[in-house]
Amino acid sequence: MLDAIAAGLLALLTPQALLFMLIGVVYGLVIGILPGLGGVVAMALLLPFTYGFETEATLALLLGAHIATIWGDSVTSILFSVPGSAKGLALCFDGYPMTKQGQATRALAASATGALMGGVIGAVFLAICIPLIRPVILALGPSEYLMMALWGLTVIATFSEGSLVKGLIASVLGVLVAFVGMDVVTATPRFTFGSEFLMDGISFPVAMIGLFAVSEMMKLAVRGTPIVDRALMQETSTVWQGIKDALGHWWLVVRSSVLGLWIGVLPGVGASVAGLAAYAQAVQTSRTPERFGKGAVEGVIAPDATMGSNEGGGLMPTLAFGIPGGESMAILLVAFIGLGVVPGPEMLTKNLGLVFSMVWIIVLANVLVTLIGLGITPWLARLPSLHANLMVPLVLCVCLVGAYATRGRIEDVVVAAIFGIAGYLMDAYRYSRANFVIGMVLATMIERNLHISLSLHGNGFLMQRPIALALLVLVVLTAASPFIRNWRKRKRLAARGAST
């Protein structure tokens, strides 16, 4: 075991591997900042350049680029409320309010440090638990995935400040939009109105660009002032303050990392679900949940730590069973084929050195991303102080190019504009855009696994799947926890008022 760990590190300490990792990280940061692209596109564009080089160098290029997109997503989410991809969505909820308060440097530094800590935890967990995870994955089926998707919907209560009814309406609308296109099981067209374009459904990244990026630029244009007032920028926070925030909330980082690992191990769930779940658990376990959504640094640290560790979790089923843990891991499987690497049980015996090379890549790439990120944070934090007349056209151009780049269709640009108007109106009338996105993210997963569960086990599938039944109890408890907490709070206030 120790020999394999040392061999994996030595294989990376070559000029070619280190150069490829640096190229991958810088490239990944650039791609991550562009809305609508993210890790999947970054790895896919690199595939033609992965042949004819050392195996470890090629993996350093691919994984380095993918890991760098995590923090690249965070940058635009925090500075402009523009998620680079689905996994950056949760960073908008508190990162953007921190920027508006003149705390952009602190938020970016906390984000980079949290992602580093989560990435290291994920790499260590990957190194230790690959031989132990097989029984866990084999014990889970469609019924369990269905319950976990339903558990994801319980965060609606978290984001529904004020009117829970409005939150539910927004989430239902998100589910309906996700159903546009072909049924995932029966291939029946739904809500297409005879349009060939709608047969492919509404692209999630395009809808998200419209809901958050375009709508925020509309608000900025109407207001006519910078995102951050120049007077506030005189009170800018420091990089060290953000680092201390992440280190000081180490227990939140550990909890979020474990959650990211767990979701990463589950094939097909994805980092976007992990980020939302991490944010929800940070709110629900906080002693002051009312601060979230208004600039709480914990709302930045938790999602980034989860996304950092999610990569280690996603590699587990990919390496051990050849089952991709997500879209980016599917791209990695394609690279494995080109390199002549065969995932599966033999990977953990004959190619154990290569496995630990990937563990070291995750650690070193996270360290490199964090060092670069902390170095450029003071300059990035100045961007929101640009006047609206400069900021709005610049960001809108990047967003609309990103919307077009997702599928190469001009109709997606129109869709982004329509969702921008919808997002502007939803924010004006206090309908949660976060709930809308949660509905879109989880709708397909719920529908597919419900179909399969009913086909395999019939209407009483919960009675035949004890783990799914236990997860249903967890769903109910999680959904009830905000109401129980509010009831206890009212009871304490009433008792305090009676005593005084």
Short mmCIF file of C-alpha atoms in Angstrom, two decimals:
data_model
loop_
_atom_site.label_atom_id
_atom_site.label_comp_id
_atom_site.label_asym_id
_atom_site.label_seq_id
_atom_site.Cartn_x
_atom_site.Cartn_y
_atom_site.Cartn_z
CA MET A 1 0.00 0.00 0.00
CA LEU A 2 2.73 2.47 0.99
CA ASP A 3 4.74 1.44 -2.07
CA ALA A 4 1.76 2.24 -4.32
CA ILE A 5 1.30 5.64 -2.63
CA ALA A 6 4.98 6.49 -3.18
CA ALA A 7 4.93 5.17 -6.76
CA GLY A 8 1.84 7.25 -7.55
CA LEU A 9 3.55 10.43 -6.32
CA LEU A 10 6.83 9.74 -8.11
CA ALA A 11 4.99 9.17 -11.40
CA LEU A 12 3.65 12.74 -11.14
CA LEU A 13 6.98 14.36 -10.30
CA THR A 14 8.07 14.53 -13.94
CA PRO A 15 8.42 17.75 -15.95
CA GLN A 16 5.72 16.67 -18.40
CA ALA A 17 3.15 15.75 -15.71
CA LEU A 18 3.74 18.92 -13.69
CA LEU A 19 3.56 21.11 -16.82
CA PHE A 20 0.35 19.43 -17.95
CA MET A 21 -1.19 19.92 -14.51
CA LEU A 22 -0.35 23.64 -14.57
CA ILE A 23 -1.80 23.99 -18.09
CA GLY A 24 -4.93 22.12 -17.05
CA VAL A 25 -5.46 24.25 -13.95
CA VAL A 26 -5.06 27.58 -15.75
CA TYR A 27 -7.26 26.41 -18.63
CA GLY A 28 -9.88 25.08 -16.19
CA LEU A 29 -10.05 28.38 -14.33
CA VAL A 30 -10.76 30.23 -17.57
CA ILE A 31 -13.40 27.74 -18.72
CA GLY A 32 -15.00 27.63 -15.26
CA ILE A 33 -15.53 31.38 -15.26
CA LEU A 34 -17.43 31.27 -18.58
CA PRO A 35 -21.16 30.68 -17.88
CA GLY A 36 -22.73 27.51 -19.27
CA LEU A 37 -19.51 25.56 -19.72
CA GLY A 38 -17.85 24.02 -16.65
CA GLY A 39 -15.91 20.81 -16.03
CA VAL A 40 -17.64 18.61 -18.59
CA VAL A 41 -16.90 20.97 -21.48
CA ALA A 42 -13.36 21.60 -20.18
CA MET A 43 -12.53 17.89 -20.20
CA ALA A 44 -14.30 17.19 -23.49
CA LEU A 45 -12.33 19.91 -25.31
CA LEU A 46 -9.07 18.44 -24.00
CA LEU A 47 -9.73 14.87 -25.17
CA PRO A 48 -8.12 15.33 -28.63
CA PHE A 49 -4.87 16.38 -26.90
CA THR A 50 -4.62 13.34 -24.60
CA TYR A 51 -3.04 10.86 -27.00
CA GLY A 52 0.65 10.09 -27.24
CA PHE A 53 1.67 11.34 -23.81
CA GLU A 54 2.42 9.73 -20.46
CA THR A 55 -0.67 8.30 -18.77
CA GLU A 56 -0.09 10.24 -15.55
CA ALA A 57 0.52 13.49 -17.47
CA THR A 58 -2.70 13.04 -19.44
CA LEU A 59 -4.70 12.41 -16.26
CA ALA A 60 -3.04 15.44 -14.63
CA LEU A 61 -4.21 17.58 -17.56
CA LEU A 62 -7.81 16.30 -17.46
CA LEU A 63 -8.34 16.18 -13.70
CA GLY A 64 -6.44 19.44 -13.15
CA ALA A 65 -8.75 21.23 -15.58
CA HIS A 66 -11.85 19.68 -14.05
CA ILE A 67 -10.88 20.57 -10.46
CA ALA A 68 -10.00 24.14 -11.48
CA THR A 69 -13.51 24.67 -12.89
CA ILE A 70 -14.91 24.24 -9.37
CA TRP A 71 -13.39 27.49 -8.17
CA GLY A 72 -13.93 29.11 -11.58
CA ASP A 73 -17.66 28.55 -11.08
CA SER A 74 -17.42 30.11 -7.64
CA VAL A 75 -15.86 33.34 -8.92
CA THR A 76 -18.73 34.48 -11.12
CA SER A 77 -21.34 33.11 -8.72
CA ILE A 78 -19.91 35.19 -5.87
CA LEU A 79 -19.08 38.36 -7.82
CA PHE A 80 -22.07 38.63 -10.17
CA SER A 81 -24.59 35.93 -9.15
CA VAL A 82 -23.75 34.26 -12.47
CA PRO A 83 -23.26 30.49 -11.97
CA GLY A 84 -20.62 29.16 -14.33
CA SER A 85 -22.46 25.82 -14.28
CA ALA A 86 -25.10 24.00 -12.24
CA LYS A 87 -22.74 23.19 -9.37
CA GLY A 88 -22.02 26.90 -8.77
CA LEU A 89 -25.66 27.72 -8.08
CA ALA A 90 -25.53 27.43 -4.28
CA LEU A 91 -22.68 29.99 -4.14
CA CYS A 92 -25.06 32.72 -5.36
CA PHE A 93 -27.25 32.62 -2.28
CA ASP A 94 -24.72 34.13 0.15
CA GLY A 95 -21.65 34.85 -1.99
CA TYR A 96 -23.38 37.58 -4.02
CA PRO A 97 -24.84 39.33 -0.93
CA MET A 98 -21.31 39.35 0.54
CA THR A 99 -20.06 41.04 -2.63
CA LYS A 100 -22.77 43.70 -2.37
CA GLN A 101 -21.59 44.35 1.21
CA GLY A 102 -18.00 44.91 0.09
CA GLN A 103 -16.86 41.46 1.26
CA ALA A 104 -15.93 39.93 -2.12
CA THR A 105 -12.29 39.28 -1.19
CA ARG A 106 -13.32 37.48 1.98
CA ALA A 107 -15.91 35.39 0.13
CA LEU A 108 -13.51 34.36 -2.66
CA ALA A 109 -10.75 33.46 -0.20
CA ALA A 110 -13.14 31.45 1.98
CA SER A 111 -14.42 29.71 -1.15
CA ALA A 112 -10.93 28.76 -2.35
CA THR A 113 -9.83 27.54 1.09
CA GLY A 114 -13.03 25.56 1.63
CA ALA A 115 -12.65 23.87 -1.76
CA LEU A 116 -9.04 22.97 -0.91
CA MET A 117 -10.01 21.44 2.44
CA GLY A 118 -12.88 19.53 0.88
CA GLY A 119 -10.69 18.31 -1.97
CA VAL A 120 -8.03 16.97 0.40
CA ILE A 121 -10.66 15.21 2.52
CA GLY A 122 -12.12 13.70 -0.65
CA ALA A 123 -8.72 12.46 -1.82
CA VAL A 124 -7.92 10.86 1.54
CA PHE A 125 -11.32 9.21 1.65
CA LEU A 126 -10.82 7.90 -1.89
CA ALA A 127 -7.48 6.39 -0.92
CA ILE A 128 -8.88 4.64 2.14
CA CYS A 129 -12.36 3.52 1.15
CA ILE A 130 -12.24 2.23 -2.45
CA PRO A 131 -12.01 -1.43 -1.32
CA LEU A 132 -14.86 -0.92 1.19
CA ILE A 133 -17.42 0.91 -0.94
CA ARG A 134 -18.55 -1.90 -3.24
CA PRO A 135 -21.23 -3.37 -0.88
CA VAL A 136 -22.68 0.11 -0.32
CA ILE A 137 -23.11 0.86 -4.02
CA LEU A 138 -24.57 -2.58 -4.75
CA ALA A 139 -27.10 -2.18 -1.91
CA LEU A 140 -28.64 0.93 -3.49
CA GLY A 141 -31.11 0.86 -6.34
CA PRO A 142 -33.65 3.11 -8.09
CA SER A 143 -35.94 3.19 -5.03
CA GLU A 144 -33.15 4.56 -2.85
CA TYR A 145 -32.17 7.13 -5.47
CA LEU A 146 -35.81 8.22 -5.65
CA MET A 147 -35.90 8.82 -1.90
CA MET A 148 -32.65 10.78 -2.03
CA ALA A 149 -34.04 12.97 -4.80
CA LEU A 150 -37.16 13.58 -2.71
CA TRP A 151 -34.88 14.45 0.19
CA GLY A 152 -33.34 17.07 -2.05
CA LEU A 153 -36.75 18.66 -2.48
CA THR A 154 -37.00 19.17 1.28
CA VAL A 155 -34.57 22.08 0.97
CA ILE A 156 -37.55 24.01 -0.44
CA ALA A 157 -38.48 24.82 3.14
CA THR A 158 -34.98 26.21 3.63
CA PHE A 159 -35.19 28.69 0.76
CA SER A 160 -38.83 29.68 1.24
CA GLU A 161 -38.43 32.71 3.45
CA GLY A 162 -41.75 34.37 4.05
CA SER A 163 -44.31 32.38 2.04
CA LEU A 164 -43.87 28.63 1.84
CA VAL A 165 -46.71 28.57 -0.72
CA LYS A 166 -44.71 30.79 -3.08
CA GLY A 167 -41.73 28.50 -2.61
CA LEU A 168 -43.81 25.46 -3.51
CA ILE A 169 -45.27 27.22 -6.56
CA ALA A 170 -41.77 28.08 -7.78
CA SER A 171 -40.55 24.50 -7.35
CA VAL A 172 -43.60 23.09 -9.17
CA LEU A 173 -42.96 25.47 -12.07
CA GLY A 174 -39.37 24.21 -12.16
CA VAL A 175 -40.58 20.61 -12.35
CA LEU A 176 -42.98 21.49 -15.19
CA VAL A 177 -40.22 23.19 -17.17
CA ALA A 178 -38.02 20.11 -16.70
CA PHE A 179 -40.79 17.98 -18.22
CA VAL A 180 -40.66 19.89 -21.53
CA GLY A 181 -39.37 17.55 -24.23
CA MET A 182 -39.27 13.77 -24.53
CA ASP A 183 -40.32 11.56 -21.62
CA VAL A 184 -37.15 9.95 -20.25
CA VAL A 185 -38.76 6.49 -20.15
CA THR A 186 -41.50 6.32 -22.80
CA ALA A 187 -40.03 8.91 -25.26
CA THR A 188 -43.42 10.63 -25.45
CA PRO A 189 -43.25 14.35 -26.41
CA ARG A 190 -44.53 16.69 -23.68
CA PHE A 191 -45.25 20.44 -23.78
CA THR A 192 -43.46 20.78 -27.13
CA PHE A 193 -46.36 22.49 -29.02
CA GLY A 194 -45.05 20.99 -32.25
CA SER A 195 -41.61 22.62 -31.93
CA GLU A 196 -38.60 20.53 -32.93
CA PHE A 197 -36.37 22.66 -30.72
CA LEU A 198 -38.44 21.84 -27.62
CA MET A 199 -38.21 18.11 -28.36
CA ASP A 200 -34.75 18.22 -26.75
CA GLY A 201 -36.13 20.00 -23.69
CA ILE A 202 -35.02 23.19 -21.99
CA SER A 203 -31.28 23.18 -21.36
CA PHE A 204 -30.66 23.48 -17.63
CA PRO A 205 -27.49 25.64 -17.93
CA VAL A 206 -29.31 27.99 -20.31
CA ALA A 207 -32.28 28.35 -17.96
CA MET A 208 -29.94 28.99 -15.04
CA ILE A 209 -27.99 31.64 -16.97
CA GLY A 210 -31.26 33.43 -17.66
CA LEU A 211 -32.74 33.10 -14.17
CA PHE A 212 -29.67 34.38 -12.36
CA ALA A 213 -27.22 36.09 -14.69
CA VAL A 214 -29.53 37.90 -17.12
CA SER A 215 -32.03 38.86 -14.42
CA GLU A 216 -29.26 40.27 -12.19
CA MET A 217 -27.94 42.36 -15.07
CA MET A 218 -31.48 43.64 -15.68
CA LYS A 219 -31.69 44.71 -12.03
CA LEU A 220 -28.28 46.35 -12.31
CA ALA A 221 -29.29 48.25 -15.47
CA VAL A 222 -32.50 49.49 -13.84
CA ARG A 223 -30.61 50.61 -10.73
CA GLY A 224 -27.82 52.21 -12.79
CA THR A 225 -25.17 51.87 -10.07
CA PRO A 226 -22.28 49.42 -9.57
CA ILE A 227 -22.90 46.09 -7.81
CA VAL A 228 -20.79 47.42 -4.93
CA ASP A 229 -20.79 51.11 -4.03
CA ARG A 230 -17.31 52.61 -4.21
CA ALA A 231 -17.67 53.93 -0.67
CA LEU A 232 -18.14 50.38 0.58
CA MET A 233 -15.15 49.18 -1.41
CA GLN A 234 -12.95 51.30 0.89
CA GLU A 235 -13.81 48.79 3.64
CA THR A 236 -12.80 45.72 1.66
CA SER A 237 -12.06 42.56 3.58
CA THR A 238 -8.79 40.65 3.27
CA VAL A 239 -7.73 37.30 1.88
CA TRP A 240 -6.49 36.22 5.30
CA GLN A 241 -9.92 36.91 6.77
CA GLY A 242 -11.49 34.47 4.30
CA ILE A 243 -8.85 31.84 5.05
CA LYS A 244 -9.54 32.18 8.78
CA ASP A 245 -13.27 31.82 8.12
CA ALA A 246 -12.77 28.47 6.40
CA LEU A 247 -10.34 27.20 9.04
CA GLY A 248 -12.57 28.42 11.85
CA HIS A 249 -15.57 26.52 10.45
CA TRP A 250 -13.61 23.27 10.15
CA TRP A 251 -16.47 21.14 11.49
CA LEU A 252 -18.82 22.55 8.83
CA VAL A 253 -16.16 21.74 6.22
CA VAL A 254 -15.89 18.15 7.49
CA ARG A 255 -19.68 17.65 7.48
CA SER A 256 -20.03 19.17 4.02
CA SER A 257 -17.12 17.11 2.68
CA VAL A 258 -18.62 13.86 3.94
CA LEU A 259 -21.94 14.81 2.30
CA GLY A 260 -20.14 15.59 -0.97
CA LEU A 261 -18.31 12.26 -0.84
CA TRP A 262 -21.53 10.36 -0.27
CA ILE A 263 -23.35 12.07 -3.15
CA GLY A 264 -20.28 11.69 -5.37
CA VAL A 265 -20.25 7.93 -4.81
CA LEU A 266 -23.84 7.66 -6.08
CA PRO A 267 -23.71 7.34 -9.89
CA GLY A 268 -25.52 10.05 -11.83
CA VAL A 269 -26.51 12.33 -8.93
CA GLY A 270 -24.00 15.12 -9.60
CA ALA A 271 -22.33 18.05 -7.88
CA SER A 272 -25.27 20.44 -8.36
CA VAL A 273 -27.38 18.33 -5.98
CA ALA A 274 -24.43 18.11 -3.58
CA GLY A 275 -24.01 21.90 -3.45
CA LEU A 276 -27.69 22.51 -2.72
CA ALA A 277 -27.78 19.76 -0.10
CA ALA A 278 -24.66 21.17 1.60
CA TYR A 279 -26.20 24.63 1.73
CA ALA A 280 -29.40 23.22 3.19
CA GLN A 281 -27.61 21.29 5.93
CA ALA A 282 -25.52 24.36 6.77
CA VAL A 283 -28.72 26.37 7.26
CA GLN A 284 -30.49 23.66 9.24
CA THR A 285 -27.56 23.06 11.60
CA SER A 286 -26.79 26.74 12.18
CA ARG A 287 -27.72 28.46 15.43
CA THR A 288 -28.54 31.60 13.45
CA PRO A 289 -30.22 30.39 10.23
CA GLU A 290 -31.76 33.82 9.67
CA ARG A 291 -28.33 35.11 8.50
CA PHE A 292 -28.31 32.85 5.45
CA GLY A 293 -29.25 34.48 2.17
CA LYS A 294 -27.99 37.81 3.50
CA GLY A 295 -24.23 37.25 3.33
CA ALA A 296 -23.33 34.42 5.73
CA VAL A 297 -19.82 33.15 5.00
CA GLU A 298 -20.91 29.61 5.98
CA GLY A 299 -23.18 29.66 2.92
CA VAL A 300 -20.04 29.99 0.77
CA ILE A 301 -17.80 27.54 2.64
CA ALA A 302 -20.25 24.60 2.80
CA PRO A 303 -21.06 24.26 -0.95
CA ASP A 304 -17.42 24.70 -2.00
CA ALA A 305 -16.17 22.10 0.49
CA THR A 306 -18.84 19.71 -0.78
CA MET A 307 -17.95 20.26 -4.43
CA GLY A 308 -14.25 19.81 -3.65
CA SER A 309 -14.81 16.44 -1.98
CA ASN A 310 -17.41 15.39 -4.55
CA GLU A 311 -14.64 14.72 -7.08
CA GLY A 312 -13.03 12.12 -4.81
CA GLY A 313 -16.39 10.45 -4.31
CA GLY A 314 -17.15 10.50 -8.04
CA LEU A 315 -13.90 8.69 -8.82
CA MET A 316 -14.84 5.71 -6.61
CA PRO A 317 -17.49 4.05 -8.79
CA THR A 318 -15.60 5.17 -11.91
CA LEU A 319 -12.39 3.38 -10.92
CA ALA A 320 -13.82 0.41 -9.02
CA PHE A 321 -16.71 -0.59 -11.30
CA GLY A 322 -16.43 1.47 -14.50
CA ILE A 323 -19.67 3.28 -13.52
CA PRO A 324 -19.26 7.06 -14.01
CA GLY A 325 -20.12 9.08 -10.92
CA GLY A 326 -21.24 11.98 -13.12
CA GLU A 327 -20.92 13.54 -16.57
CA SER A 328 -17.29 14.57 -16.11
CA MET A 329 -16.39 11.07 -14.91
CA ALA A 330 -17.95 9.69 -18.11
CA ILE A 331 -15.48 11.85 -20.07
CA LEU A 332 -12.70 10.42 -17.92
CA LEU A 333 -13.82 6.89 -18.85
CA VAL A 334 -13.44 7.82 -22.53
CA ALA A 335 -9.89 8.97 -21.79
CA PHE A 336 -9.22 5.66 -19.99
CA ILE A 337 -10.19 3.77 -23.14
CA GLY A 338 -7.78 5.84 -25.23
CA LEU A 339 -5.00 5.23 -22.70
CA GLY A 340 -5.65 1.50 -22.51
CA VAL A 341 -6.67 1.66 -18.84
CA VAL A 342 -9.47 -0.73 -17.84
CA PRO A 343 -11.49 0.33 -14.75
CA GLY A 344 -12.77 -2.42 -12.47
CA PRO A 345 -11.41 -4.79 -9.80
CA GLU A 346 -8.10 -5.13 -11.67
CA MET A 347 -7.64 -1.37 -11.37
CA LEU A 348 -7.37 -1.80 -7.61
CA THR A 349 -4.78 -4.56 -7.86
CA LYS A 350 -2.61 -4.32 -10.98
CA ASN A 351 -2.90 -0.53 -11.43
CA LEU A 352 -2.99 0.57 -7.79
CA GLY A 353 -0.09 2.97 -8.45
CA LEU A 354 -2.17 4.75 -11.11
CA VAL A 355 -5.09 5.00 -8.68
CA PHE A 356 -2.87 6.77 -6.16
CA SER A 357 -1.51 8.99 -8.91
CA MET A 358 -5.07 10.26 -9.37
CA VAL A 359 -5.39 10.76 -5.62
CA TRP A 360 -2.22 12.85 -5.67
CA ILE A 361 -3.48 14.78 -8.72
CA ILE A 362 -6.61 15.78 -6.78
CA VAL A 363 -4.51 16.99 -3.84
CA LEU A 364 -1.86 18.84 -5.87
CA ALA A 365 -4.36 20.39 -8.29
CA ASN A 366 -6.46 21.66 -5.37
CA VAL A 367 -3.37 23.21 -3.78
CA LEU A 368 -2.36 24.82 -7.10
CA VAL A 369 -5.88 26.19 -7.72
CA THR A 370 -6.04 27.63 -4.22
CA LEU A 371 -2.63 29.31 -4.47
CA ILE A 372 -3.51 30.88 -7.83
CA GLY A 373 -6.99 31.79 -6.62
CA LEU A 374 -5.80 33.47 -3.44
CA GLY A 375 -3.16 35.33 -5.46
CA ILE A 376 -5.62 36.84 -7.95
CA THR A 377 -8.52 37.35 -5.51
CA PRO A 378 -7.71 41.03 -4.68
CA TRP A 379 -7.88 41.92 -8.39
CA LEU A 380 -11.01 39.88 -9.06
CA ALA A 381 -12.77 41.50 -6.10
CA ARG A 382 -12.49 44.91 -7.81
CA LEU A 383 -14.62 43.90 -10.78
CA PRO A 384 -18.01 44.48 -9.08
CA SER A 385 -17.08 48.14 -8.53
CA LEU A 386 -17.18 48.76 -12.29
CA HIS A 387 -20.02 51.03 -13.34
CA ALA A 388 -23.22 49.40 -14.58
CA ASN A 389 -22.72 50.92 -18.05
CA LEU A 390 -19.55 48.81 -18.40
CA MET A 391 -20.59 45.77 -16.39
CA VAL A 392 -24.01 45.04 -17.92
CA PRO A 393 -22.96 44.76 -21.62
CA LEU A 394 -19.80 42.83 -20.71
CA VAL A 395 -21.52 40.22 -18.53
CA LEU A 396 -24.54 39.92 -20.84
CA CYS A 397 -22.25 39.21 -23.81
CA VAL A 398 -20.42 36.49 -21.89
CA CYS A 399 -23.72 34.99 -20.67
CA LEU A 400 -25.38 34.90 -24.07
CA VAL A 401 -22.26 33.45 -25.69
CA GLY A 402 -22.27 30.82 -22.94
CA ALA A 403 -25.93 30.06 -23.61
CA TYR A 404 -25.20 29.57 -27.31
CA ALA A 405 -22.12 27.44 -26.57
CA THR A 406 -24.08 24.86 -24.56
CA ARG A 407 -25.70 23.29 -27.65
CA GLY A 408 -24.75 25.59 -30.53
CA ARG A 409 -28.34 26.79 -31.08
CA ILE A 410 -29.44 30.40 -31.40
CA GLU A 411 -32.78 29.44 -29.86
CA ASP A 412 -30.99 28.91 -26.54
CA VAL A 413 -30.07 32.59 -26.53
CA VAL A 414 -33.78 33.44 -26.81
CA VAL A 415 -34.56 30.98 -24.01
CA ALA A 416 -31.92 32.63 -21.78
CA ALA A 417 -33.52 36.04 -22.43
CA ILE A 418 -37.00 34.71 -21.63
CA PHE A 419 -35.80 33.13 -18.40
CA GLY A 420 -34.01 36.38 -17.56
CA ILE A 421 -37.32 38.25 -17.69
CA ALA A 422 -38.96 35.46 -15.66
CA GLY A 423 -36.18 35.59 -13.07
CA TYR A 424 -36.50 39.37 -12.79
CA LEU A 425 -40.25 39.10 -12.16
CA MET A 426 -39.83 36.19 -9.72
CA ASP A 427 -37.35 38.20 -7.68
CA ALA A 428 -39.58 41.28 -7.76
CA TYR A 429 -42.61 39.34 -6.45
CA ARG A 430 -40.53 37.18 -4.04
CA TYR A 431 -40.90 33.80 -5.71
CA SER A 432 -37.76 31.78 -4.94
CA ARG A 433 -35.56 31.27 -8.00
CA ALA A 434 -33.59 28.72 -5.99
CA ASN A 435 -36.72 26.57 -5.55
CA PHE A 436 -37.40 26.79 -9.28
CA VAL A 437 -33.91 25.48 -10.03
CA ILE A 438 -34.17 22.71 -7.42
CA GLY A 439 -37.37 21.54 -9.10
CA MET A 440 -35.62 21.48 -12.49
CA VAL A 441 -32.56 19.63 -11.16
CA LEU A 442 -34.45 16.87 -9.39
CA ALA A 443 -37.48 16.36 -11.65
CA THR A 444 -35.79 14.04 -14.15
CA MET A 445 -34.08 12.03 -11.43
CA ILE A 446 -37.37 11.57 -9.54
CA GLU A 447 -39.33 10.62 -12.65
CA ARG A 448 -36.79 8.11 -13.97
CA ASN A 449 -36.30 6.31 -10.67
CA LEU A 450 -40.04 6.27 -9.92
CA HIS A 451 -40.71 4.59 -13.28
CA ILE A 452 -38.01 1.97 -12.68
CA SER A 453 -39.09 1.32 -9.06
CA LEU A 454 -42.70 0.75 -10.08
CA SER A 455 -41.63 -1.52 -12.94
CA LEU A 456 -39.33 -3.64 -10.76
CA HIS A 457 -41.25 -3.83 -7.49
CA GLY A 458 -44.81 -2.63 -8.14
CA ASN A 459 -46.80 -0.07 -6.16
CA GLY A 460 -45.54 -1.38 -2.83
CA PHE A 461 -41.86 -0.95 -3.65
CA LEU A 462 -41.17 0.85 -0.36
CA MET A 463 -42.23 -2.21 1.63
CA GLN A 464 -39.75 -4.32 -0.32
CA ARG A 465 -36.83 -1.90 0.08
CA PRO A 466 -36.03 -1.28 3.77
CA ILE A 467 -33.27 1.22 2.98
CA ALA A 468 -35.67 3.26 0.85
CA LEU A 469 -38.22 3.18 3.67
CA ALA A 470 -35.58 4.43 6.13
CA LEU A 471 -34.67 7.21 3.70
CA LEU A 472 -38.35 8.18 3.49
CA VAL A 473 -38.36 8.65 7.27
CA LEU A 474 -35.28 10.89 6.83
CA VAL A 475 -37.16 12.91 4.19
CA VAL A 476 -40.08 13.47 6.55
CA LEU A 477 -37.82 14.46 9.45
CA THR A 478 -35.78 16.84 7.29
CA ALA A 479 -38.91 18.49 5.88
CA ALA A 480 -40.35 18.89 9.39
CA SER A 481 -37.19 20.23 11.03
CA PRO A 482 -37.62 23.94 10.00
CA PHE A 483 -41.17 23.93 11.32
CA ILE A 484 -40.11 22.24 14.58
CA ARG A 485 -37.28 24.74 14.99
CA ASN A 486 -39.65 27.68 14.44
CA TRP A 487 -42.15 26.20 16.90
CA ARG A 488 -39.44 25.86 19.55
CA LYS A 489 -38.26 29.40 18.87
CA ARG A 490 -41.78 30.79 19.31
CA LYS A 491 -42.18 28.73 22.49
CA ARG A 492 -38.93 30.11 23.94
CA LEU A 493 -39.93 33.68 23.08
CA ALA A 494 -43.34 33.19 24.66
CA ALA A 495 -41.76 31.75 27.81
CA ARG A 496 -39.26 34.63 27.94
CA GLY A 497 -42.08 37.16 27.52
CA ALA A 498 -44.10 35.52 30.29
CA SER A 499 -41.13 35.57 32.67
CA THR A 500 -40.49 39.28 32.08
#
